XYZ file of C-alpha atoms in Angstrom:
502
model
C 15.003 3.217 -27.556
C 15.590 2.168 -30.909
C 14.757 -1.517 -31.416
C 12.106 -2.236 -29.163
C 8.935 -4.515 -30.530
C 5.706 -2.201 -30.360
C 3.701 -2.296 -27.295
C 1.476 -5.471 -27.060
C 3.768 -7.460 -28.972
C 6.319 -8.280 -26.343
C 7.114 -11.651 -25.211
C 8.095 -12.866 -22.107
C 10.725 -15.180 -22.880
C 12.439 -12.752 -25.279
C 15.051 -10.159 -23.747
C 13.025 -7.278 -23.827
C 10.316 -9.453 -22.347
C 13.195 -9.409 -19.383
C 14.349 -5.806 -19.231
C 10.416 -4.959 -18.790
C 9.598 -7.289 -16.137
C 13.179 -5.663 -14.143
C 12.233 -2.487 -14.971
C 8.965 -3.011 -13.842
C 9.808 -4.913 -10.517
C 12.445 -2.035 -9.748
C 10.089 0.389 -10.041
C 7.357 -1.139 -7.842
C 10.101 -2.437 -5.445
C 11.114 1.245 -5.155
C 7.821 2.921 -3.357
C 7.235 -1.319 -1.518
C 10.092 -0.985 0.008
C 9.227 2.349 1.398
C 6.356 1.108 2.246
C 7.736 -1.834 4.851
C 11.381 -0.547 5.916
C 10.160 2.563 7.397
C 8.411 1.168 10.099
C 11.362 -0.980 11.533
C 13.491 2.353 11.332
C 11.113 4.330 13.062
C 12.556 4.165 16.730
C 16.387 5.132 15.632
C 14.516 8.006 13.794
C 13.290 9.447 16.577
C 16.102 9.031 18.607
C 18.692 10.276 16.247
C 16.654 13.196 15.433
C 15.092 13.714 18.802
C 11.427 13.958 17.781
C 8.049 12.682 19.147
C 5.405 9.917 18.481
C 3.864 12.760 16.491
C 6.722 13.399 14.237
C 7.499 9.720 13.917
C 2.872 9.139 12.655
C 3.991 12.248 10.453
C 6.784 10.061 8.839
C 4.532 7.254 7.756
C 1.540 9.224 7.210
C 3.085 12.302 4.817
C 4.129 9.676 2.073
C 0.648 7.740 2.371
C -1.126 11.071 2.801
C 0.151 12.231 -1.062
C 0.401 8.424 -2.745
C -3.603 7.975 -1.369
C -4.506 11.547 -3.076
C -2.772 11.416 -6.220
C -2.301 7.372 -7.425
C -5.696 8.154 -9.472
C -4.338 11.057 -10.986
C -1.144 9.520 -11.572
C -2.869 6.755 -14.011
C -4.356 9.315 -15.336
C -1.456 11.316 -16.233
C 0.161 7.645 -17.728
C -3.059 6.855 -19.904
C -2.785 10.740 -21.510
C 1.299 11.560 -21.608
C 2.531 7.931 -22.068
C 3.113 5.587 -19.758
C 6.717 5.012 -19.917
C 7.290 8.393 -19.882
C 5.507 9.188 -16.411
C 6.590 5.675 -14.794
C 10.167 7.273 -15.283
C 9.466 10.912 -14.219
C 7.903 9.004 -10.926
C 11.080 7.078 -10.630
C 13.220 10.084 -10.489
C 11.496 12.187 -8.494
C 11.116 9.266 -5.858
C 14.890 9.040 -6.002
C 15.167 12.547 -5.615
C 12.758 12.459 -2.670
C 14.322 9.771 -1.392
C 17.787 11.487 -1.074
C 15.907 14.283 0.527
C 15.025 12.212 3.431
C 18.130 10.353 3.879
C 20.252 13.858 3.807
C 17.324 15.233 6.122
C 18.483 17.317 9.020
C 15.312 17.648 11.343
C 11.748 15.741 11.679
C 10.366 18.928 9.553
C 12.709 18.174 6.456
C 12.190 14.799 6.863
C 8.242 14.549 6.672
C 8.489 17.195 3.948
C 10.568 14.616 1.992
C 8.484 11.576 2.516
C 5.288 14.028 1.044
C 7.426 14.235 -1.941
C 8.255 10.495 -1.906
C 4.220 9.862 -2.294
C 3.697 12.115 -5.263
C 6.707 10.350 -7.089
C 5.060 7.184 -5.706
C 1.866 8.109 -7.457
C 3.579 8.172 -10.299
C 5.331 5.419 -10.709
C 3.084 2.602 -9.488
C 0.103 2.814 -11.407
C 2.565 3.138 -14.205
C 4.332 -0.191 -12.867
C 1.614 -2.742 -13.770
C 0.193 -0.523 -16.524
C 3.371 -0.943 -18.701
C 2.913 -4.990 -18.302
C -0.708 -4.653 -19.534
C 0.127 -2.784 -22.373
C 3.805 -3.469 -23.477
C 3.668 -7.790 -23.600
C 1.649 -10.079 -26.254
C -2.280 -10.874 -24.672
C -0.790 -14.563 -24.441
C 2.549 -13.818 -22.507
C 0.271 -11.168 -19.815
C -1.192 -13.186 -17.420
C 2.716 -15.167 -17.030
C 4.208 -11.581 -17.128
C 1.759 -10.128 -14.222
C 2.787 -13.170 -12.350
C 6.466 -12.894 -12.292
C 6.044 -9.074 -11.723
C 4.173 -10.620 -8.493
C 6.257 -12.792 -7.446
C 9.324 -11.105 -7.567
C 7.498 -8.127 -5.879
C 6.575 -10.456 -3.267
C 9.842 -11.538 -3.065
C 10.895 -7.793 -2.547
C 8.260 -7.106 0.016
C 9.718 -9.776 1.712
C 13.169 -9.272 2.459
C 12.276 -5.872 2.822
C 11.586 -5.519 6.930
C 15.147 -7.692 6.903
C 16.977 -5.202 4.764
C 15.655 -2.169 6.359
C 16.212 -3.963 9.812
C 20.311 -5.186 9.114
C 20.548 -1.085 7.284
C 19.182 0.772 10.386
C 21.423 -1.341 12.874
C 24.510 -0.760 10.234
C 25.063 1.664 8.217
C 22.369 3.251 9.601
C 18.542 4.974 9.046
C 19.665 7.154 6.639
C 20.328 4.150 3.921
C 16.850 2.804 4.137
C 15.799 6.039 2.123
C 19.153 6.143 0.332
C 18.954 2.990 -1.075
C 16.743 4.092 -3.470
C 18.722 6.413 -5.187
C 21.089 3.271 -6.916
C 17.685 1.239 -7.769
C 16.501 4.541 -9.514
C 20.400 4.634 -11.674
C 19.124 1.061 -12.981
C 15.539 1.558 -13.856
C 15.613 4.255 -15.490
C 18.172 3.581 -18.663
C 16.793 -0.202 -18.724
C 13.661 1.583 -19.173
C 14.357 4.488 -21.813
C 15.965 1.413 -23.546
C 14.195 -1.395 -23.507
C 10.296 -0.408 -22.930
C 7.960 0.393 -25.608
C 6.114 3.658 -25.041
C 2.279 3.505 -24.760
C -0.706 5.410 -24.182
C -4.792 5.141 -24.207
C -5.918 6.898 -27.618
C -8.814 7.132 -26.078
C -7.726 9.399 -23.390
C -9.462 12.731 -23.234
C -11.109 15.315 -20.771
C -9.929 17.515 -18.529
C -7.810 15.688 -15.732
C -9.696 16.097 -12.235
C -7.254 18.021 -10.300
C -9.853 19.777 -8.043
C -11.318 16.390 -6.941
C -7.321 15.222 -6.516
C -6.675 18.319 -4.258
C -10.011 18.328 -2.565
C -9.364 14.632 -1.585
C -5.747 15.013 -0.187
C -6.630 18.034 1.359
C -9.302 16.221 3.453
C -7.388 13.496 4.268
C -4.638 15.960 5.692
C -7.058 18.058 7.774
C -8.543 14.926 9.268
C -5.080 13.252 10.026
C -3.533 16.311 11.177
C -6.072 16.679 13.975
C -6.061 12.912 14.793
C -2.058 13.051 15.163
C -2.154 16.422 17.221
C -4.839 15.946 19.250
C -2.624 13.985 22.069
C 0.011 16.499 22.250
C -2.066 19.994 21.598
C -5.705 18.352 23.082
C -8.647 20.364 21.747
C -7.129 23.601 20.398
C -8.494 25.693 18.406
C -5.918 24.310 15.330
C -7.090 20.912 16.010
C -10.381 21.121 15.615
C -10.158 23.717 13.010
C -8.539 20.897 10.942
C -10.938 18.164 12.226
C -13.799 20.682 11.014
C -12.088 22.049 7.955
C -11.226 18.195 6.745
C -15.237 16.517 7.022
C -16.003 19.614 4.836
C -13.618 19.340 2.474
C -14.534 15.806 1.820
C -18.047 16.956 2.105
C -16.734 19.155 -1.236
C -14.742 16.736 -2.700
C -18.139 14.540 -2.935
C -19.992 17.062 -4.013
C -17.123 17.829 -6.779
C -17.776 14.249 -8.107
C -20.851 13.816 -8.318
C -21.090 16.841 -10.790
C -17.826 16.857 -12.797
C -18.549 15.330 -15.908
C -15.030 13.478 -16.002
C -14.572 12.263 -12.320
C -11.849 10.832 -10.929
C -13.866 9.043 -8.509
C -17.071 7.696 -10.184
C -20.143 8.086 -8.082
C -22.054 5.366 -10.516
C -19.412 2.829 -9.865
C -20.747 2.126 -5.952
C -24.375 1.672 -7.874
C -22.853 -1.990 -7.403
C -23.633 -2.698 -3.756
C -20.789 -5.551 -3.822
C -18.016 -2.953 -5.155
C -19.171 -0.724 -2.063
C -19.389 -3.644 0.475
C -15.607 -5.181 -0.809
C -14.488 -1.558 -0.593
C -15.534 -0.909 3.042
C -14.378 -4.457 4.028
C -10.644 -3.599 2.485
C -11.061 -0.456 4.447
C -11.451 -2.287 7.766
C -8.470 -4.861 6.694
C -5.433 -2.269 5.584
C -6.826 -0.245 8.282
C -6.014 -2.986 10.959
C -2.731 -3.919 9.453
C -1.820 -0.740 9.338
C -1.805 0.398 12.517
C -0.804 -3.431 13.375
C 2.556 -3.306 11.394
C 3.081 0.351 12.671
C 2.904 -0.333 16.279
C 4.812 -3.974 16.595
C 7.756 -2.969 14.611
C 7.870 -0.129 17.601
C 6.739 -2.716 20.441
C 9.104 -5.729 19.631
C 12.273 -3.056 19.732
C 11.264 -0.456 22.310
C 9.395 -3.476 24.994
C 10.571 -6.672 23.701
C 14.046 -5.687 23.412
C 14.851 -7.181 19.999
C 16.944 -4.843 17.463
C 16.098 -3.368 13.718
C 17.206 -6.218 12.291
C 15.482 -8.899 15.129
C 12.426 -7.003 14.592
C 12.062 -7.170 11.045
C 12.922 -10.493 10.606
C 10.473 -11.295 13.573
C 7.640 -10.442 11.050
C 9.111 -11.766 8.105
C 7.130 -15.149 8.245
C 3.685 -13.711 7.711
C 5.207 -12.427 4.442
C 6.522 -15.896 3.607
C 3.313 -17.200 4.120
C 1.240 -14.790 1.278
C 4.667 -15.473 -1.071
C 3.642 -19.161 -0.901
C 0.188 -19.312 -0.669
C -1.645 -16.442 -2.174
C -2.145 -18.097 -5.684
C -3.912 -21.156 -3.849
C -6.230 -19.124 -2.045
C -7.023 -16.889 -5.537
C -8.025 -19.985 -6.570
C -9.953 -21.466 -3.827
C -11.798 -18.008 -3.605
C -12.822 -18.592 -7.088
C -13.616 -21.932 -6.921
C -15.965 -21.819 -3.833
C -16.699 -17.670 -3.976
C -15.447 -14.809 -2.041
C -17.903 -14.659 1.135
C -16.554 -17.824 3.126
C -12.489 -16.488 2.809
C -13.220 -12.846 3.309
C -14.709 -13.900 6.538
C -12.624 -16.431 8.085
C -9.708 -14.531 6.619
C -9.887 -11.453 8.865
C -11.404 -13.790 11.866
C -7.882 -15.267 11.510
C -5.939 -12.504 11.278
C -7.570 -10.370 14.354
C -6.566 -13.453 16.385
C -3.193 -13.391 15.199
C -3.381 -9.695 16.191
C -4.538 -10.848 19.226
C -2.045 -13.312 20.477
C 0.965 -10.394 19.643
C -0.642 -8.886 22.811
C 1.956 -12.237 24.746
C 5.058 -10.027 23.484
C 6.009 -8.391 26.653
C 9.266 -7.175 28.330
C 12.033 -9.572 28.325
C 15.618 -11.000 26.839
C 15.036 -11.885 23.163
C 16.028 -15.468 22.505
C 14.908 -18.426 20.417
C 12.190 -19.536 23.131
C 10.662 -16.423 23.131
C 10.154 -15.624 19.854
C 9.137 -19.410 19.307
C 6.444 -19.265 22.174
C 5.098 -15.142 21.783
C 5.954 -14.031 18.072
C 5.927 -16.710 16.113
C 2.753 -17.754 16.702
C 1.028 -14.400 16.453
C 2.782 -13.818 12.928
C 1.895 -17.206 11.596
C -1.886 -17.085 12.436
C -1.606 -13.523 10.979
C -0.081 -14.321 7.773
C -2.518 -17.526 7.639
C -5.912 -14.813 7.701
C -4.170 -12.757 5.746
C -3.331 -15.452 2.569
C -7.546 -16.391 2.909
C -8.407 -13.013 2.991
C -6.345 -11.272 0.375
C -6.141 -12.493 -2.605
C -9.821 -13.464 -3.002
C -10.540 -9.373 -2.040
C -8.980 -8.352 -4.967
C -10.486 -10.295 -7.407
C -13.924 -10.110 -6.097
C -13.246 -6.062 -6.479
C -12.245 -6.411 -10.191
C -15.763 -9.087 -10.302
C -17.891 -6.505 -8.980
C -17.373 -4.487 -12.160
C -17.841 -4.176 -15.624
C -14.243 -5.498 -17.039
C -14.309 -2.017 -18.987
C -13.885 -0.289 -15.422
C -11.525 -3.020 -13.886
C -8.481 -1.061 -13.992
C -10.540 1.997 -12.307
C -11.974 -0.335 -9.269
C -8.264 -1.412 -8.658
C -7.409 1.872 -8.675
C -10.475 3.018 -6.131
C -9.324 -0.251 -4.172
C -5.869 0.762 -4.263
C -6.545 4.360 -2.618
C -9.297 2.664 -0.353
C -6.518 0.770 1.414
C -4.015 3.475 1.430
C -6.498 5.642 3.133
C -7.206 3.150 5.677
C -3.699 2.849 6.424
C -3.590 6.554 6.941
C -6.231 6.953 9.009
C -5.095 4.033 11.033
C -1.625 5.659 11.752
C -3.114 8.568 12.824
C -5.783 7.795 14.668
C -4.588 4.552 17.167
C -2.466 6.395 19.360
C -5.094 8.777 20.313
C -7.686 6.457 20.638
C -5.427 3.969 23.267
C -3.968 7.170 25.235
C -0.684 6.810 23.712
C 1.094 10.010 24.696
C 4.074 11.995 22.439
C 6.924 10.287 24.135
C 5.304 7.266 24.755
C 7.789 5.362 22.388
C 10.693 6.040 24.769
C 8.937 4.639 27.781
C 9.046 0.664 27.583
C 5.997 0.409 29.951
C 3.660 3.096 28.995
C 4.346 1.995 24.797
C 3.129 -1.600 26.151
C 0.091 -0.323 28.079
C -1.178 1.127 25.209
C -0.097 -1.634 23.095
C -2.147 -3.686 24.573
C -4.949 -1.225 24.474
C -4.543 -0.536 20.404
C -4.031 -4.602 19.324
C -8.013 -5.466 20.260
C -8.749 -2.169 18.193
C -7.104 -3.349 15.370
C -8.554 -7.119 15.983
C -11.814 -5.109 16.237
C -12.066 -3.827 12.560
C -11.107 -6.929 11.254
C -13.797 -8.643 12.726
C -16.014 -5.970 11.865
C -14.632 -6.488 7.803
C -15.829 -10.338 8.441
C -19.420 -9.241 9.632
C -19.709 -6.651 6.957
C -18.440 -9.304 4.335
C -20.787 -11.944 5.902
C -23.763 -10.234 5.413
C -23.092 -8.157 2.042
C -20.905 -10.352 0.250
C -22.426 -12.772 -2.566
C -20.257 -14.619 -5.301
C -20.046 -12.252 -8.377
C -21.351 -12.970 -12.229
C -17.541 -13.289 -13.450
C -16.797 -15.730 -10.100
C -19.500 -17.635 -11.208
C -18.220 -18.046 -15.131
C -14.669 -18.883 -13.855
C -13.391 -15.920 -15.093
C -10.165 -14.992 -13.364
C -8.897 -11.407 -14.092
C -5.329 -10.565 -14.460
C -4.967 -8.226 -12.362
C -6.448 -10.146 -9.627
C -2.606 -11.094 -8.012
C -1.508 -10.051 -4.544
C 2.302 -9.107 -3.534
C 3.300 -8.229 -0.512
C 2.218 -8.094 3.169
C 1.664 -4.377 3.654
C 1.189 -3.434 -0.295
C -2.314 -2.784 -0.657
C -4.176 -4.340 -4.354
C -2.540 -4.176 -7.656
C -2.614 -0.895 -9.548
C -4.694 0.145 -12.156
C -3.803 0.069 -15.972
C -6.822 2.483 -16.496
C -7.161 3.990 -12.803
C -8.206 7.877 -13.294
C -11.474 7.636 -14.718
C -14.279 5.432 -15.817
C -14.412 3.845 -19.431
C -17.711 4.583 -21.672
């Protein structure tokens, strides 16, 4: 890269303002993508490779299980090493990963893969934003972050279409292969074009025992949520049910004393960082298992293909394309308790009226009278509900430790997500070939969708009663970072997200 302006110089109307924005946008597209594809191809998965519901949780879960350990490490890696330089070692070894699963001969390889997928993800999306905050001029940022947004939002929302038209064409495999191409572009644009950068004040050991500790717990506790249908209370499962809770026991107990944390205890000294935190729990954990389920439920009851099915849910992504930005600002003008509980009120009932999608002949009607409506009041709590979460997160902080609550967000929801996966089957009796039976996957359909509505109402209680407008609301301040993308994608990433700043 031999003519690049020096980091915080950039503009964005200039051509390396460009290449960093694509580069950027590739990147994060990469591990969204991933992120809202999957789900669409998770019926011809199991079908072409002859596995269970168990195998088909373990496909989502193993690359959310990694990405919701390590993304706080991985900022951390990209403050110390360079930024650049560990956004493209993510990039690579997500393509690499990503190859993996679409060459993937059994379930086993195959969930192996996607683990390996979420450490590259960890990698390269912290780095994503992090290389906007650092690499354009303080005038061009806030226009920078927003076309990084947009066109992220963009990407999250043809993504259930792509995925849908791949699986029913060329078929599963290229919803994983895909990424290997993007990865060919991003990564010379990048070695080009983008500035290296780094935090000079950087320094410390990293916490890789608190990393470990935390994925390990989040593995033991979603291994025995997954397994318990098929293997019921075995010895293994509650061994890992046991052996999780006290590893996160340890993990606690790790932070609290480490003198560089990754996770902060005096950061939830704020009792609205805590409250936002456990309300975004309760949100990503209902869309989670929300997005999960219907993609299977509007193929395997409703009848409708890949393709039918993702475009089925595409409005709700439409909807927080087009109106995120005017609910940021209505959040700020009138403060985040009002939206963050109508928001989720919204979206459980949109959650609720999915439980009308039932057996039958897709057609126009159908989807008009039983989807459409469902998706639409869903995307309408979720464009209330969103954007104003984020930025009362970054509000509920000291801006020194913004980047490090995004970050805490950012694993918060990933976690949720996780845990949401996991745990809904088993909790509405879903059994390990439920997904091939039509009638039992809609019994316990309708059994999981009031769960789901359930936390979300639950997030609008919790955010009733704890929620107050923040000092930086109240001053009109409106942080960057404080810009949504994306249905499924949980807040933005952190420029500084490994450890707290002095």
């Amino acid at each position: 890269m031999a003519d690049a302006p020096a980091p915080g110089e950039i503009r964005v109307a200039s051509s390396v303002g460009r290449w960093v924005v694509l580069t950027t946008v590739l990147g994060s597209s990469m591990a969204m993508l991933d992120s809202t594809v999957v789900n669409v191809a998770l019926p011809r998965i199991g079908e072409d490779l002859g596995t269970d519901m168990a195998a088909l949780q373990w496909t989502v879960n193993a690359y959310m299980l990694t990405l919701a350990g390590l993304i706080l490490l991985g900022g951390a890696l990209g403050d110390r090493y360079g930024r650049r330089r560990v956004f493209v070692v993510g990039v690579v070894w997500f393509a690499l990963a990503s190859l993996l699963c679409g060459i993937a001969p059994n379930a086993g390889v195959l969930v192996a893969a996607r683990a390996l997928q979420g450490v590259g993800g960890a990698l390269l999306t912290p780095g994503s934003l992090a290389l906007i905050q650092a690499s354009f001029h303080p005038d061009d940022r806030a226009r920078a972050v927003g076309l990084w947004s947009g066109f992220g939002g963009v990407g999250a929302a043809v993504g259930p279409f792509v995925g849908g038209w791949l699986v029913d064409g060329p078929g599963w495999r290229w919803v994983f292969l895909l990424n290997v191409p993007l990865a060919a572009i991003c990564v010379p644009v990048a070695l080009r074009h983008v500035p290296e950068s780094r935090d000079p004040a950087a320094h410390g050991r990293f916490d890789v025992l608190g990393a470990v500790l935390g994925a390990l717990a989040l593995a033991g506790v979603t291994y025995a949520l997954i397994e318990a249908p098929g293997r019921g209370a075995s010895p293994t499962v509650i061994g890992s049910a046991l052996g999780g809770v006290a590893l996160g026991v340890a993990f606690v107990l790790v932070e609290q004393r480490r003198a560089d944390p990754m996770l902060p205890p005096s950061i939830f000294r704020s009792r609205l960082f805590t409250s936002v935190n456990l309300v975004t729990f309760c949100v990503y954990a209902a869309l989670g298992g929300f997005f999960f389920l219907s993609a299977i439920q509007l193929q395997v009851v409703a009848g409708y293909s890949a393709l039918g099915a993702g475009t089925a849910l595409l409005p709700t992504t439409v909807l927080m394309l087009l109106f995120s930005a005017w609910s940021g600002e209505l959040g700020r003008r009138i403060g985040p308790r009002i939206p963050l509980t109508v928001g989720p009120l919204l979206a459980a009932a949109g959650m609720l009226l999915m439980l009308r999608v039932g057996p039958g002949t897709p057609s126009v009607g159908s989807y008009a009278g039983e989807v459409l409506p469902a998706v639409l009041v869903l995307g309408a709590g979720l464009v209330v509900v969103v954007a104003p979460l984020t930025a009362t997160v970054l509000a509920a902080v000291d801006a020194g430790r913004a980047g490090l609550a995004s970050g805490i967000n950012n694993a918060a929801a990933r976690a949720a997500g996780l845990i949401a996966v996991a745990a809904l089957p088993l909790l509405a009796g879903m059994g390990p070939e439920a997904y091939r039976d039509a009638g039992e996957f809609a019994a316990t359909f309708r059994r999981a969708m009031p769960m789901c509505a359930g936390l979300l109402a639950a997030g609008a209680v919790l955010a009733w009663w704890t929620v107050r407008t923040p000092a930086a609301a109240v001053r009109g301040e409106r942080p960057e970072c404080a810009v949504h993308c994306g249905v499924t994608a949980p807040p933005l990433e952190p420029e500084r997200a490994s450890r707290a700043e002095p």
